[in-house]
Amino acid sequence: KQRQHYSATVSGCMDYIETHLFEKINLEQMAKQLGYASYYLSKRFKQETGKTVNDYIKEEKIERAKLLFTRGDITVNEMSERLAFSSPSYFCAIFKQHTGMLPSEFISLSQAAKGEK
């Protein structure tokens, strides 16, 4: 991904999130791992990206879910578990918030698009 316009601090944060996308990501744990105070990391991330760390994490998880849904046969429950969401209903709510549709609607659309090719 293109990250040249972010500081090493924020790029490191993004790399950590990408590497740990299939786990529950904790800001304090990430900050400790990267050698920063969590309040500093949180503030710096928001200043440079315009997003909170948690919003960025959710966004990245949903982008990965979309990619995985288009590639194969995976259920909403499996995806929710794989991406370490607390529950399938929470995953569905976040997915809808970011895409404007439920995961089941997205899956149907991507399968229909595959059928047209």
Protein backbone atom coordinates (compact mmCIF):
# COMPACT_ATOMS: atom_id res chain seq x y z
CA LYS A 1 0.00 0.00 0.00
CA GLN A 2 1.04 3.60 -0.61
CA ARG A 3 2.14 5.10 2.69
CA GLN A 4 4.83 7.60 1.72
CA HIS A 5 2.88 10.58 3.00
CA TYR A 6 2.60 9.16 6.53
CA SER A 7 5.22 9.33 9.25
CA ALA A 8 7.15 6.23 10.27
CA THR A 9 5.00 6.12 13.41
CA VAL A 10 1.70 5.97 11.53
CA SER A 11 3.09 3.67 8.80
CA GLY A 12 4.27 1.31 11.52
CA CYS A 13 0.82 1.39 13.01
CA MET A 14 -0.77 0.57 9.64
CA ASP A 15 1.70 -2.28 9.08
CA TYR A 16 0.92 -3.70 12.52
CA ILE A 17 -2.83 -3.56 11.79
CA GLU A 18 -2.38 -5.27 8.42
CA THR A 19 -0.25 -8.01 9.99
CA HIS A 20 -2.71 -8.62 12.83
CA LEU A 21 -5.95 -8.19 10.84
CA PHE A 22 -7.23 -11.64 11.82
CA GLU A 23 -6.80 -10.94 15.53
CA LYS A 24 -8.46 -8.68 18.06
CA ILE A 25 -6.32 -5.54 17.87
CA ASN A 26 -5.82 -3.61 21.07
CA LEU A 27 -4.48 -0.03 20.90
CA GLU A 28 -2.48 -0.36 24.13
CA GLN A 29 -0.89 -3.62 23.02
CA MET A 30 -0.07 -2.20 19.59
CA ALA A 31 1.43 0.97 21.09
CA LYS A 32 3.55 -1.08 23.48
CA GLN A 33 4.73 -3.32 20.63
CA LEU A 34 5.69 -0.27 18.55
CA GLY A 35 7.32 1.52 21.50
CA TYR A 36 4.89 4.42 21.90
CA ALA A 37 2.40 5.59 24.50
CA SER A 38 -1.14 4.74 23.38
CA TYR A 39 -2.40 8.34 23.74
CA TYR A 40 0.48 9.59 21.56
CA LEU A 41 -0.09 6.93 18.92
CA SER A 42 -3.83 7.56 18.90
CA LYS A 43 -3.44 11.34 18.60
CA ARG A 44 -0.74 11.11 15.91
CA PHE A 45 -2.77 8.60 13.89
CA LYS A 46 -5.86 10.81 13.96
CA GLN A 47 -3.84 13.91 12.99
CA GLU A 48 -2.27 12.26 9.97
CA THR A 49 -5.13 10.09 8.68
CA GLY A 50 -8.21 11.95 9.89
CA LYS A 51 -9.46 8.64 11.34
CA THR A 52 -9.27 7.05 14.73
CA VAL A 53 -7.19 3.89 15.03
CA ASN A 54 -10.35 1.87 15.72
CA ASP A 55 -12.15 3.27 12.67
CA TYR A 56 -9.13 2.45 10.51
CA ILE A 57 -9.02 -1.10 11.90
CA LYS A 58 -12.72 -1.62 11.14
CA GLU A 59 -12.28 -0.19 7.64
CA GLU A 60 -9.35 -2.50 6.90
CA LYS A 61 -11.21 -5.55 8.25
CA ILE A 62 -14.24 -4.75 6.07
CA GLU A 63 -12.04 -4.26 2.99
CA ARG A 64 -10.46 -7.66 3.67
CA ALA A 65 -13.90 -9.22 4.19
CA LYS A 66 -15.07 -7.85 0.82
CA LEU A 67 -12.01 -9.33 -0.86
CA LEU A 68 -12.48 -12.72 0.80
CA PHE A 69 -16.22 -12.78 0.04
CA THR A 70 -15.52 -12.24 -3.67
CA ARG A 71 -12.85 -14.95 -3.74
CA GLY A 72 -14.59 -17.86 -2.15
CA ASP A 73 -17.30 -19.64 -0.34
CA ILE A 74 -17.27 -18.32 3.22
CA THR A 75 -20.24 -17.65 5.45
CA VAL A 76 -20.91 -14.43 7.31
CA ASN A 77 -20.40 -16.24 10.63
CA GLU A 78 -17.06 -17.66 9.49
CA MET A 79 -15.93 -14.24 8.27
CA SER A 80 -16.94 -12.60 11.53
CA GLU A 81 -14.96 -15.18 13.48
CA ARG A 82 -11.97 -15.10 11.13
CA LEU A 83 -11.67 -11.31 11.41
CA ALA A 84 -12.07 -11.46 15.23
CA PHE A 85 -15.31 -9.51 15.51
CA SER A 86 -17.10 -9.95 18.83
CA SER A 87 -20.24 -11.33 17.12
CA PRO A 88 -21.71 -11.89 13.65
CA SER A 89 -24.35 -9.22 14.30
CA TYR A 90 -21.67 -6.65 15.16
CA PHE A 91 -19.74 -7.63 12.02
CA CYS A 92 -22.92 -7.18 9.93
CA ALA A 93 -23.58 -3.75 11.48
CA ILE A 94 -20.02 -2.56 10.79
CA PHE A 95 -20.08 -4.04 7.27
CA LYS A 96 -23.33 -2.19 6.50
CA GLN A 97 -21.98 1.02 8.02
CA HIS A 98 -18.95 0.90 5.70
CA THR A 99 -20.52 -0.48 2.50
CA GLY A 100 -24.17 0.51 2.72
CA MET A 101 -25.27 -3.12 2.42
CA LEU A 102 -25.39 -6.26 4.49
CA PRO A 103 -22.74 -8.94 3.89
CA SER A 104 -25.39 -11.24 2.42
CA GLU A 105 -26.33 -8.55 -0.12
CA PHE A 106 -22.67 -8.00 -1.00
CA ILE A 107 -22.15 -11.76 -1.46
CA SER A 108 -25.20 -12.00 -3.74
CA LEU A 109 -24.00 -9.07 -5.85
CA SER A 110 -20.46 -10.42 -6.18
CA GLN A 111 -21.76 -13.88 -7.12
CA ALA A 112 -24.07 -12.33 -9.71
CA ALA A 113 -21.12 -10.36 -11.11
CA LYS A 114 -19.06 -13.58 -11.33
CA GLY A 115 -21.89 -15.24 -13.23
CA GLU A 116 -21.83 -12.48 -15.86
CA LYS A 117 -18.15 -13.05 -16.69
